[in-house]
Structures are given as structure tokens and as C-alpha cells.
Coordinates of C-alpha atoms and ligand atoms in Angstrom, one line a residue:
M294 CA -58.4 34.3 -9.0
K295 CA -56.4 33.2 -12.0
I296 CA -53.3 35.2 -12.5
N297 CA -51.5 34.9 -15.9
I298 CA -48.0 36.1 -16.6
E299 CA -47.2 36.8 -20.2
K300 CA -44.3 38.2 -22.2
D301 CA -46.1 40.9 -24.1
R302 CA -45.9 44.6 -24.9
V303 CA -48.4 47.0 -23.6
E304 CA -49.3 48.3 -27.1
K305 CA -49.9 44.7 -28.3
V306 CA -51.8 43.1 -25.5
R307 CA -55.4 42.1 -26.0
A308 CA -57.4 43.0 -23.0
E309 CA -60.6 44.7 -21.8
A310 CA -58.3 47.2 -20.1
V311 CA -54.6 47.6 -19.6
V312 CA -53.2 49.3 -16.5
V313 CA -50.1 51.6 -16.8
S314 CA -48.6 53.7 -14.1
V315 CA -47.4 57.3 -14.3
Y316 CA -45.3 59.2 -11.8
E317 CA -46.2 62.6 -10.6
K318 CA -44.3 65.6 -12.1
D319 CA -43.1 63.5 -15.1
K320 CA -43.6 65.9 -18.1
L321 CA -43.4 62.8 -20.4
P322 CA -44.6 59.5 -19.1
G323 CA -41.8 57.1 -18.5
G324 CA -41.4 53.3 -19.0
E325 CA -44.2 51.4 -20.6
A326 CA -46.6 54.4 -20.3
G327 CA -44.1 56.3 -22.5
E328 CA -44.0 53.6 -25.1
L329 CA -47.7 53.4 -25.1
D330 CA -48.0 57.1 -25.4
K331 CA -46.1 57.0 -28.7
T332 CA -48.3 54.3 -30.1
V333 CA -51.5 56.2 -29.3
G334 CA -50.2 59.5 -30.7
G335 CA -49.3 61.3 -27.5
K336 CA -52.8 61.0 -25.9
I337 CA -51.3 60.2 -22.5
S338 CA -48.8 63.1 -22.5
D339 CA -51.6 65.4 -23.7
L340 CA -53.6 64.5 -20.7
I341 CA -50.6 65.3 -18.5
K342 CA -49.9 68.6 -20.4
K343 CA -53.5 69.8 -20.0
G344 CA -53.2 69.1 -16.3
D345 CA -56.1 66.6 -16.3
F346 CA -53.9 63.8 -15.0
K347 CA -51.2 64.7 -12.5
G348 CA -50.0 61.2 -11.6
R349 CA -50.8 61.9 -7.9
L350 CA -50.8 58.8 -5.8
G351 CA -53.9 56.7 -6.6
Q352 CA -55.3 59.1 -9.2
T353 CA -56.9 57.3 -12.1
A354 CA -58.0 58.2 -15.7
I355 CA -59.5 56.0 -18.3
L356 CA -58.7 56.4 -22.0
Y357 CA -60.7 54.6 -24.7
T358 CA -58.6 53.3 -27.5
W359 CA -61.2 52.9 -30.3
G360 CA -59.2 50.1 -32.0
E361 CA -55.9 52.0 -32.0
I362 CA -54.3 49.2 -30.0
P363 CA -55.8 45.7 -29.1
A364 CA -56.5 46.7 -25.5
K365 CA -60.0 48.4 -25.3
R366 CA -59.1 50.8 -22.5
I367 CA -56.1 52.3 -20.9
L368 CA -56.3 52.7 -17.2
L369 CA -53.8 55.3 -16.1
I370 CA -52.9 55.2 -12.4
G371 CA -50.9 57.8 -10.5
M372 CA -47.8 56.6 -8.6
G373 CA -47.1 59.8 -6.7
K374 CA -43.6 61.2 -6.5
R375 CA -40.9 59.0 -8.0
K376 CA -38.5 59.2 -5.0
E377 CA -41.3 58.2 -2.6
M378 CA -42.0 55.0 -4.5
S379 CA -42.2 51.9 -2.2
L380 CA -43.6 48.4 -2.3
E381 CA -46.4 49.6 0.0
R382 CA -47.3 52.2 -2.6
V383 CA -47.2 49.5 -5.3
R384 CA -49.7 47.5 -3.3
Q385 CA -51.9 50.6 -2.9
V386 CA -51.8 51.5 -6.5
A387 CA -52.5 48.0 -7.7
G388 CA -55.4 47.7 -5.3
K389 CA -56.8 51.0 -6.6
A390 CA -56.5 49.8 -10.2
G391 CA -58.3 46.5 -9.4
I392 CA -61.2 48.3 -7.7
Q393 CA -61.5 50.7 -10.7
V394 CA -61.6 47.9 -13.2
R395 CA -64.3 46.1 -11.1
E396 CA -66.3 49.3 -11.0
L397 CA -66.2 49.5 -14.7
G398 CA -67.9 46.1 -14.7
L399 CA -65.0 44.2 -16.3
K400 CA -64.2 40.6 -15.5
S401 CA -60.5 40.7 -16.5
F402 CA -57.7 43.1 -17.2
A403 CA -54.0 43.3 -18.0
T404 CA -51.4 45.2 -16.1
T405 CA -47.8 46.3 -16.5
L406 CA -45.5 46.5 -13.6
P407 CA -44.7 50.0 -12.3
E408 CA -41.6 51.5 -13.7
T409 CA -38.8 51.4 -11.2
D410 CA -35.1 50.6 -10.9
S411 CA -35.5 48.0 -8.3
K412 CA -37.8 45.2 -9.5
F413 CA -37.4 43.2 -6.4
G414 CA -40.7 42.1 -5.0
L415 CA -42.6 44.2 -7.4
S416 CA -44.9 41.4 -8.8
Q417 CA -45.6 40.1 -5.4
A418 CA -46.7 43.5 -4.2
V419 CA -48.9 44.0 -7.3
V420 CA -50.6 40.6 -6.6
E421 CA -51.0 41.3 -2.9
G422 CA -52.5 44.8 -3.4
T423 CA -54.9 43.5 -6.1
L424 CA -56.2 40.4 -4.2
L425 CA -56.4 42.2 -0.9
A426 CA -58.3 45.2 -2.3
L427 CA -60.8 43.0 -4.3
Y428 CA -61.7 40.9 -1.3
R429 CA -65.3 41.1 -0.1
F430 CA -67.2 39.3 2.5
R431 CA -70.6 38.5 0.9
Q432 CA -71.4 35.0 2.2
F433 CA -74.7 36.2 3.7
K434 CA -75.9 38.4 0.9
T435 CA -78.8 36.5 -0.8
K436 CA -79.6 39.2 -3.3
D437 CA -76.4 40.7 -4.7
E438 CA -76.8 44.2 -6.0
D439 CA -73.5 44.1 -7.6
K440 CA -72.4 40.9 -9.2
T441 CA -69.3 41.8 -11.1
E442 CA -66.3 39.8 -9.9
I443 CA -62.9 39.9 -11.6
T444 CA -62.0 36.3 -12.3
Q445 CA -58.5 36.8 -13.8
F446 CA -55.8 39.2 -14.7
T447 CA -52.6 39.2 -16.6
I448 CA -49.3 40.7 -15.7
I449 CA -47.4 41.5 -18.8
H450 CA -43.7 42.3 -19.2
K451 CA -41.7 42.8 -22.4
D452 CA -38.4 41.4 -21.1
P453 CA -38.4 37.6 -21.4
K454 CA -35.4 37.4 -18.9
K455 CA -37.6 38.8 -16.2
I456 CA -40.6 36.4 -16.6
L457 CA -39.3 33.7 -14.3
E458 CA -38.7 36.2 -11.5
I459 CA -42.1 37.7 -12.0
K460 CA -43.7 34.2 -11.8
K461 CA -42.0 33.5 -8.5
G462 CA -43.2 36.8 -7.1
V463 CA -46.7 36.1 -8.3
K464 CA -46.8 32.7 -6.7
L465 CA -45.6 34.1 -3.4
G466 CA -48.0 37.0 -3.5
Q467 CA -50.9 34.8 -4.3
I468 CA -50.2 32.3 -1.5
V469 CA -49.8 35.0 1.1
A470 CA -52.9 37.0 -0.1
E471 CA -55.1 34.0 -0.2
A472 CA -54.0 33.0 3.3
V473 CA -54.8 36.6 4.4
N474 CA -58.3 36.5 2.8
W475 CA -58.9 33.0 4.3
T476 CA -58.2 34.6 7.7
R477 CA -60.4 37.6 6.9
D478 CA -63.4 35.3 6.2
L479 CA -63.0 33.7 9.6
V480 CA -62.8 37.0 11.4
N481 CA -65.7 38.5 9.5
L482 CA -68.0 35.6 10.4
P483 CA -70.3 36.5 13.3
G484 CA -70.3 34.8 16.7
N485 CA -73.4 32.6 15.9
E486 CA -71.6 31.1 12.9
L487 CA -68.0 31.0 14.1
T488 CA -68.2 29.2 17.4
P489 CA -65.1 27.7 19.0
Q490 CA -66.1 24.3 17.5
R491 CA -66.4 25.8 14.0
L492 CA -63.0 27.5 14.4
G493 CA -61.6 24.0 15.3
R494 CA -63.2 22.5 12.2
E495 CA -61.8 25.2 9.9
A496 CA -58.3 24.5 11.3
Q497 CA -58.8 20.7 10.8
M498 CA -60.0 21.3 7.3
L499 CA -56.6 22.8 6.4
T500 CA -54.9 19.4 6.8
R501 CA -56.7 18.2 3.7
Q502 CA -55.1 20.7 1.5
F503 CA -51.7 21.4 3.1
P504 CA -49.0 19.4 4.8
L505 CA -50.3 20.0 8.4
K506 CA -51.3 18.1 11.5
C507 CA -54.1 19.2 13.6
K508 CA -55.3 18.3 17.1
I509 CA -58.5 19.8 18.6
L510 CA -58.9 19.4 22.4
G511 CA -62.3 19.6 23.9
P512 CA -63.4 20.1 27.6
P513 CA -62.2 16.7 28.9
E514 CA -58.7 17.1 27.5
I515 CA -58.6 20.8 28.5
K516 CA -59.5 19.7 32.1
R517 CA -56.9 17.0 32.0
L518 CA -54.3 19.6 31.1
K519 CA -55.5 21.8 34.0
M520 CA -56.2 24.7 31.7
N521 CA -58.5 26.3 34.3
C522 CA -58.3 29.8 32.9
L523 CA -59.7 28.6 29.5
L524 CA -62.3 26.5 31.3
Q525 CA -63.5 29.3 33.6
V526 CA -63.8 31.8 30.8
A527 CA -65.8 29.3 28.8
K528 CA -68.2 28.5 31.7
G529 CA -70.5 31.5 31.0
S530 CA -71.3 30.1 27.5
R531 CA -73.3 27.1 26.2
Q532 CA -70.5 26.7 23.6
P533 CA -67.8 24.3 24.7
P534 CA -64.3 25.6 24.4
R535 CA -61.6 24.3 22.1
F536 CA -57.8 24.2 22.3
I537 CA -56.6 24.1 18.7
I538 CA -53.1 22.8 17.9
L539 CA -52.1 23.2 14.2
E540 CA -48.6 21.9 13.4
Y541 CA -46.6 22.5 10.3
P542 CA -43.6 20.1 10.7
G543 CA -41.5 22.1 8.2
K544 CA -39.5 21.2 5.2
G545 CA -36.0 20.1 5.9
R546 CA -34.0 18.7 8.8
G547 CA -32.9 20.0 12.2
L548 CA -35.4 22.8 12.0
K549 CA -36.0 25.5 14.6
T550 CA -39.4 25.4 16.3
V551 CA -41.5 28.5 16.7
V552 CA -44.8 28.6 18.5
L553 CA -47.5 31.0 17.5
V554 CA -50.3 31.7 19.9
G555 CA -53.6 33.5 19.0
K556 CA -56.4 34.7 21.1
G557 CA -59.6 32.9 20.0
I558 CA -62.5 34.6 21.7
T559 CA -65.3 34.0 19.2
F560 CA -67.4 36.7 20.9
D561 CA -66.5 38.9 23.8
S562 CA -69.5 40.4 25.7
G563 CA -67.3 41.2 28.6
G564 CA -68.9 38.4 30.7
I565 CA -70.3 39.4 34.1
S566 CA -68.3 42.7 33.8
I567 CA -70.5 43.2 30.7
K568 CA -69.5 45.7 28.0
P569 CA -71.7 48.7 27.1
S570 CA -74.1 47.7 24.3
A571 CA -72.9 50.4 21.9
R572 CA -70.7 48.7 19.3
M573 CA -70.6 45.4 21.1
E574 CA -71.3 43.7 17.8
E575 CA -67.7 44.5 16.8
M576 CA -66.5 42.0 19.4
K577 CA -67.1 39.2 16.9
F578 CA -63.6 40.1 15.8
D579 CA -62.0 39.0 19.1
M580 CA -60.6 35.8 17.5
A581 CA -58.6 37.7 15.0
G582 CA -55.3 36.7 16.6
G583 CA -56.3 33.1 16.5
A584 CA -57.4 33.3 12.9
A585 CA -54.1 35.1 11.9
V586 CA -52.1 32.3 13.6
L587 CA -54.0 29.7 11.6
G588 CA -53.6 31.7 8.4
A589 CA -49.8 32.2 9.0
V590 CA -49.3 28.4 9.5
R591 CA -51.3 27.8 6.4
A592 CA -49.1 30.2 4.3
A593 CA -45.9 28.7 5.8
A594 CA -47.0 25.2 4.8
Q595 CA -47.9 26.2 1.3
L596 CA -44.6 28.0 0.9
G597 CA -42.7 25.1 2.3
L598 CA -40.8 27.3 4.8
P599 CA -37.9 25.7 6.7
F600 CA -39.3 26.0 10.2
R601 CA -41.4 23.8 12.4
I602 CA -44.3 26.0 13.3
I603 CA -46.9 25.2 16.0
G604 CA -50.1 27.3 16.0
L605 CA -52.0 27.3 19.3
V606 CA -55.5 28.8 19.6
P607 CA -57.5 28.7 22.8
A608 CA -61.0 29.3 21.6
T609 CA -64.1 30.2 23.6
E610 CA -66.9 32.7 24.0
N611 CA -67.0 35.2 26.9
L612 CA -70.6 35.4 28.0
P613 CA -72.4 36.1 31.3
G614 CA -74.3 32.8 31.8
G615 CA -75.4 31.5 35.1
A616 CA -72.2 29.4 35.5
A617 CA -70.0 32.3 34.5
Y618 CA -66.8 33.2 36.4
R619 CA -67.0 36.4 38.4
P620 CA -65.0 39.4 39.5
G621 CA -63.3 38.4 42.7
D622 CA -62.8 34.7 41.7
I623 CA -59.3 33.3 42.0
L624 CA -58.3 31.0 39.1
I625 CA -55.5 28.5 39.2
S626 CA -53.7 28.5 35.8
S627 CA -52.1 25.4 34.3
S628 CA -48.7 26.3 35.8
G629 CA -50.3 26.6 39.3
K630 CA -49.9 30.4 39.3
T631 CA -53.0 32.0 40.8
I632 CA -54.9 34.9 39.3
E633 CA -57.4 37.2 41.0
I634 CA -60.2 38.3 38.6
I635 CA -60.9 42.0 38.9
T636 CA -62.9 42.1 35.7
T637 CA -64.2 39.3 33.6
D638 CA -63.7 41.5 30.5
A639 CA -59.9 41.0 30.7
E640 CA -60.5 37.4 29.5
G641 CA -58.0 37.2 26.5
R642 CA -55.0 37.3 28.8
L643 CA -56.4 34.5 30.9
I644 CA -56.9 32.0 28.0
L645 CA -53.5 33.1 26.6
A646 CA -51.8 32.4 29.9
D647 CA -52.8 28.7 29.6
A648 CA -51.8 28.6 26.0
L649 CA -48.4 30.3 26.7
I650 CA -47.7 27.8 29.4
Y651 CA -48.5 25.0 27.0
A652 CA -46.3 26.6 24.3
Q653 CA -43.2 26.2 26.4
R654 CA -43.5 22.4 26.4
Y655 CA -42.1 22.5 22.9
R656 CA -38.9 24.3 24.1
P657 CA -39.2 26.6 21.1
E658 CA -36.8 29.0 19.7
A659 CA -39.4 31.7 20.1
I660 CA -43.0 32.2 21.0
I661 CA -45.1 35.0 19.4
D662 CA -48.6 35.7 20.5
L663 CA -51.2 37.7 18.7
A664 CA -54.3 39.1 20.4
T665 CA -57.0 41.8 20.1
L666 CA -56.1 42.3 23.8
T667 CA -56.8 45.9 24.8
G668 CA -58.9 48.9 23.8
A669 CA -56.0 50.9 25.2
C670 CA -53.8 49.8 22.3
I671 CA -56.2 51.6 20.0
I672 CA -55.9 54.7 22.1
A673 CA -52.1 54.5 22.0
L674 CA -51.4 53.6 18.4
G675 CA -54.7 54.0 16.5
N676 CA -55.0 51.8 13.4
E677 CA -51.4 52.4 12.1
A678 CA -49.4 49.8 14.0
S679 CA -49.9 46.8 16.2
G680 CA -48.5 47.2 19.7
M681 CA -45.4 45.0 20.4
M682 CA -43.9 43.9 23.6
G683 CA -41.4 41.2 24.6
N684 CA -38.4 39.9 26.4
N685 CA -35.9 39.5 23.5
Q686 CA -34.6 42.5 21.5
K687 CA -33.4 40.4 18.6
L688 CA -36.8 38.8 18.1
L689 CA -38.5 42.2 18.4
A690 CA -36.1 43.7 15.8
R691 CA -36.9 40.9 13.4
L692 CA -40.6 41.5 13.8
K693 CA -40.2 45.2 13.3
Q694 CA -38.3 44.7 10.1
A695 CA -40.7 42.2 8.8
G696 CA -43.6 44.5 9.6
E697 CA -42.2 47.3 7.6
E698 CA -41.5 45.2 4.6
A699 CA -44.9 43.4 4.7
G700 CA -46.9 46.6 5.2
E701 CA -48.0 45.6 8.7
R702 CA -46.2 47.8 11.0
V703 CA -45.6 47.0 14.7
W704 CA -44.4 49.5 17.4
E705 CA -42.6 48.5 20.6
L706 CA -43.8 49.5 24.0
P707 CA -41.7 49.0 27.1
L708 CA -42.2 46.2 29.6
W709 CA -40.2 47.8 32.5
K710 CA -40.6 46.0 35.8
E711 CA -42.3 49.0 37.3
Y712 CA -45.3 48.2 35.2
D713 CA -45.4 44.8 36.6
E714 CA -46.0 46.3 40.1
L715 CA -49.4 47.4 38.8
L716 CA -50.5 43.7 38.7
K717 CA -49.8 42.9 42.4
S718 CA -52.7 41.2 44.1
E719 CA -53.4 41.0 47.8
V720 CA -54.8 37.5 47.6
A721 CA -53.3 35.8 44.6
D722 CA -50.0 35.8 42.7
V723 CA -51.3 38.3 40.1
K724 CA -54.5 40.2 39.3
N725 CA -55.9 40.2 35.8
V726 CA -55.8 44.0 35.3
G727 CA -53.9 47.0 36.7
N728 CA -55.4 50.5 37.2
R729 CA -56.3 52.6 34.2
S730 CA -52.8 53.6 33.3
A731 CA -50.8 51.9 30.6
G732 CA -53.5 49.5 29.8
V733 CA -51.8 48.1 26.7
I734 CA -48.6 47.5 28.6
T735 CA -50.1 45.9 31.7
G736 CA -51.8 43.4 29.2
G737 CA -48.4 42.5 27.9
A738 CA -46.9 42.5 31.4
F739 CA -49.6 40.0 32.6
L740 CA -48.7 37.6 29.7
G741 CA -45.0 38.0 30.5
R742 CA -45.6 36.6 33.9
F743 CA -46.3 33.2 32.3
I744 CA -43.2 33.1 30.2
D745 CA -40.1 31.5 31.8
K746 CA -37.0 32.1 29.7
T747 CA -38.1 31.6 26.1
A748 CA -37.7 34.4 23.7
W749 CA -41.2 35.8 23.4
A750 CA -43.1 38.6 21.7
H751 CA -46.6 39.8 22.2
L752 CA -48.5 41.7 19.5
D753 CA -51.6 43.6 20.4
I754 CA -53.7 43.8 17.2
A755 CA -56.8 45.4 18.7
G756 CA -56.3 48.5 16.5
T757 CA -55.1 46.8 13.3
A758 CA -57.3 43.7 12.9
W759 CA -60.4 45.7 11.7
N760 CA -61.0 48.3 9.1
E761 CA -64.1 50.5 9.4
K762 CA -63.9 51.8 5.8
R763 CA -61.8 51.1 2.8
T764 CA -58.3 52.4 3.2
K765 CA -55.4 52.0 0.8
Y766 CA -55.7 48.4 -0.5
M767 CA -57.8 47.1 2.4
S768 CA -61.5 46.6 2.0
P769 CA -63.7 47.2 5.0
G770 CA -64.0 44.6 7.8
A771 CA -61.3 42.2 8.9
T772 CA -57.8 42.9 7.7
G773 CA -56.1 39.5 8.4
V774 CA -53.3 41.4 10.1
G775 CA -50.4 39.2 11.2
V776 CA -50.4 36.8 8.3
R777 CA -48.2 38.9 6.1
L778 CA -46.1 40.0 9.0
L779 CA -45.4 36.5 10.2
T780 CA -44.8 35.1 6.7
R781 CA -42.3 37.7 6.0
F782 CA -40.7 37.2 9.5
F783 CA -40.1 33.5 8.7
Q784 CA -38.9 34.2 5.2
N785 CA -36.3 36.7 6.4
W786 CA -35.2 34.5 9.2
A787 CA -34.8 31.5 6.9
K788 CA -32.4 33.6 4.7
Q789 CA -30.0 34.3 7.6
Ligands
BES1452 N1 -61.3 42.2 23.3 C1 -61.2 43.3 24.2 C2 -60.2 44.3 23.7 C3 -60.8 45.4 22.8 C4 -61.6 46.3 23.3 C5 -60.5 45.3 21.5 C6 -62.2 47.3 22.4 C7 -61.0 46.3 20.6 C8 -61.8 47.3 21.1 C9 -60.6 42.7 25.5 O1 -61.0 41.5 25.9 C10 -61.0 43.7 26.6 O2 -62.2 43.7 26.9 N2 -60.1 44.4 27.2 C11 -60.4 45.3 28.2 C12 -59.2 45.3 29.2 C13 -59.5 46.1 30.4 C14 -60.7 45.5 31.2 C15 -58.2 46.0 31.2 C16 -60.4 46.7 27.6 O3 -59.6 47.0 26.7 O4 -61.3 47.5 27.9
MN1453 MN1 -62.8 41.5 27.0
ZN1454 ZN1 -61.6 40.3 24.4

């Protein structure tokens, strides 16, 4: 997508359509909509007066200009109530406008920025909302019913003093949104296409474009590192596992190291403890944590953030082949800690255990893992927030703040030691599941057993990584959750 930034006035801009926003309950449109209203002889205020356009959040109306101004159409978009305005709403409204323009069959448009006192982050939010909403996964459509694709848009602003700031915001928004959409492509790919090998290749390919180093470990190296959990989970599949190490060395000196760990199950059938067949196809998304980690490292590299960031992705399928691991098996993890397998469907935590152990070699400032770990997390929080657990309140507070700002909320669940009791095994150091209670927490508690003293946070993204239908500015399918959250997390931390 080409994004232009131009100093221009809404009543002068030449475009197929120009987007202007109107707040609910405004008798007269404010800001640029107000100025435009005067030029077109009060047509916008007339629409408001007649009650045809109320400015409700996401409401749209199209006005044809018939040569009155150079723009051929005016797209009015409702901002909702003035005092409820937020950057999340700006994303939402921008996304809605983009979709509307595409439905009109147009290839480009111009947009004003919403009228508000605080202009901070506005252009970034407009770009994010637009690019995220327009994303579609159509690699496998050979006959496309609907070919229109918006190829560029222009953000206009009348004040030349603001242009530089707007440009910065646009650049940021575009880098972040493109990293998110890159992640979404990986998550949307089905299991036959996105094998562990392919995931490794995709990570490797990033090094051509961005200042990154990548190492892909295969079975011999994984064996040498004694990552038995990863090996055992992989045994039921013909696809060899991979352990992906993507490093962004960081821009600057004496940088803090942060390790990101992402679950990379390219397909989760449950293994011998096989899942019911209903909706099993959704389990192609079980590498969403891994893809988000790679996407976040990509964004950090492109932004030149002042951190050394290591992305670790243990990648494998979980299938019930003849060599598959079984319930009752006892696995010896790379730290030597033993694990009794109660169900082979709790596989994510096993491969993450080996990765978390490896992460601590870097002696990082913090470790953050992302995983579509439990169905129980969807029961607890639905699709509105990722579940968050950890051992360091400062780290968790940073993530909470970043999540709110980025529009990817997280919500903390407790890791009291009583929960840990649920994982006691008669025969090994720990078992891989508890009973049915607190399923999301026992997942976190299991991972916590493999963390020594490093500040650590676990994000369960089972409920946030996939969108069944279009919501707000997210198109259906993979959401790329985690990329925006982590990028904002690093940006905020860098400022302190
Ligand atoms: N990948 C699943 C988690 C999942 C399930 C995400 C449903 C989204 C929807 C994970 O590997 C899994 O199977 N977890 C089990 C854990 C249980 C056996 C303790 C689950 O949630 O049922
Ligand atoms: Mn599973
Ligand atoms: Zn899984």
C-alpha cells in the first residue's frame, strides 16, 4: 500500500473520495467537516438536521459532489460521542472508511484526520486501522469474485507545521501494520502449507530484508540440546521439528536483552489424546504465538528499537502417528526436570518448556512467551483480552499499559502457589495438566516451573489470535495479536 501525506485542504483535494469524520450530537459539523460543509452549501449539516446522519460510531454516508469540489465523493464517517473518542476508535473508524471505499470499487481515496485536541498518535492509528481492516487472505483463491484492491491513499492536513509529525506516525503505523499482516498470512496458512520447515524458511527470509540473524535447528541439533519435549511431541508426525532462533541485535550500545518465545504448533490434532473432529480445522492457528514473535522481531528491526531481542520458536506438528508419544509417558526436559504426560493434547507447554529453558541462557532482562495454550482461556476471557500471568509485577504492568494503548488488551490471572499443587505427579517432577479447574492458570503454572529467577510473562492468546467474523477493524481469520502489543511495549520501555 502506498500512503501519501499531503498538505491540502479538504475542499481542494482531488480524489475519488474524501473521508471526513463527524461526531455524534454535533448540530453543526466541526473541524474539516465544518469547513467542507460551507463549501458545499450546507449539505452535510442538512443531512444531520434531517436526522439521516447521526454521527454514530462507524455510521457512514456518501455524498456526491457533482463538480462542486474536486473530490468526487464525500464519505462521512461517524465518530460517536466526542468525549468517548480514543485512538482505538480512530482505528475502528478508519478501518470502516477503508472497507466502505473498497466496496464502492475505488482504488484510492483521500482522508482527513479526525478532529480532536490531542493529535498524538492520530495518523498512526488511522494507518493501522486502514491497513488492518483491508487485509484479506486470498492466496488460494484462483477465481476472484471481487478484484478491487485499494492500492493507495492520501492523508491530507491543512497545517504545514503538522506534516512532519503526521509523516512519522504514518511510517510507524505502516511498519507495525505490515508486520501484523505478515504474521496473519502465516497464521492463516493451513497445516499442509505451513510446516515447521516452512515456518523456519519464512523466518530465515526476513534476514534478507531486515537487520536480523537467524538460526534454524533441525532434529540433530535439537537432540544435541536434549530438547526431548520438542522431539517427543514431533515424533507422531512425518514433519521434522524446527527450533527457530531469530535475533535482532538492536540499534545502540549496552542494550538490554529480551527473549520472546512463541508456541509453533503448525497443526494440533491433539495427538494420541485426539481432539473431537468438530472444528479441528481451526487448530492450524496453533502457531499464532510463534508467528507473532517473528512479526514482533521484524517490526522491532525495521523500527530500529534500542533492544537486543531474541525470538525463539519451537515448531512441530502434534499428530498421532505410530511413533507418537503417549499418555503415561515420562519426558525428560532439557533442564532434566521430568514430566508425566496425562494428555498428549497439552503439547504446547511441553515444547515451550524446552524453549523457556533455552531462553534463560541469554540471561535476559525479561522473557515473554505467547501461546494459543488453552481452550480454558477462551472460557475465561472470551475474545476480548489475552490471559496474562507471570512472576514480575513491573513487567506485567508494562504489558498491560502497552496492551491498552495498542488496542490488544491483556488481563492478569493469578499464579498463586496453591495452583501449582494441581500439577503434582506421583511418578515425575510435574504432570502436564491439572484437573479441570483453572485450566488457563495451570497452563501458566506449568510454564512457571521452568523459569528460574528471570522476570517472565506468559500470554495465553487462544481467544485473541483468531477472529471468526469481521469485528471493528479486524477482518476475519488470524488477527496477528501480540505484534502491536510487543512493539508498543518496547517503544514505551525505550522511552523510560
Ligand atoms: N492448542 C490447544 C488450545 C486451544 C484449544 C486453543 C481450543 C483454542 C481452542 C492446546 O494445545 C490444547 O489442546 N489445550 C488443551 C489443554 C488441556 C488438555 C489441559 C485444552 O485447552 O483443551
Ligand atoms: Mn493441544
Ligand atoms: Zn495446541
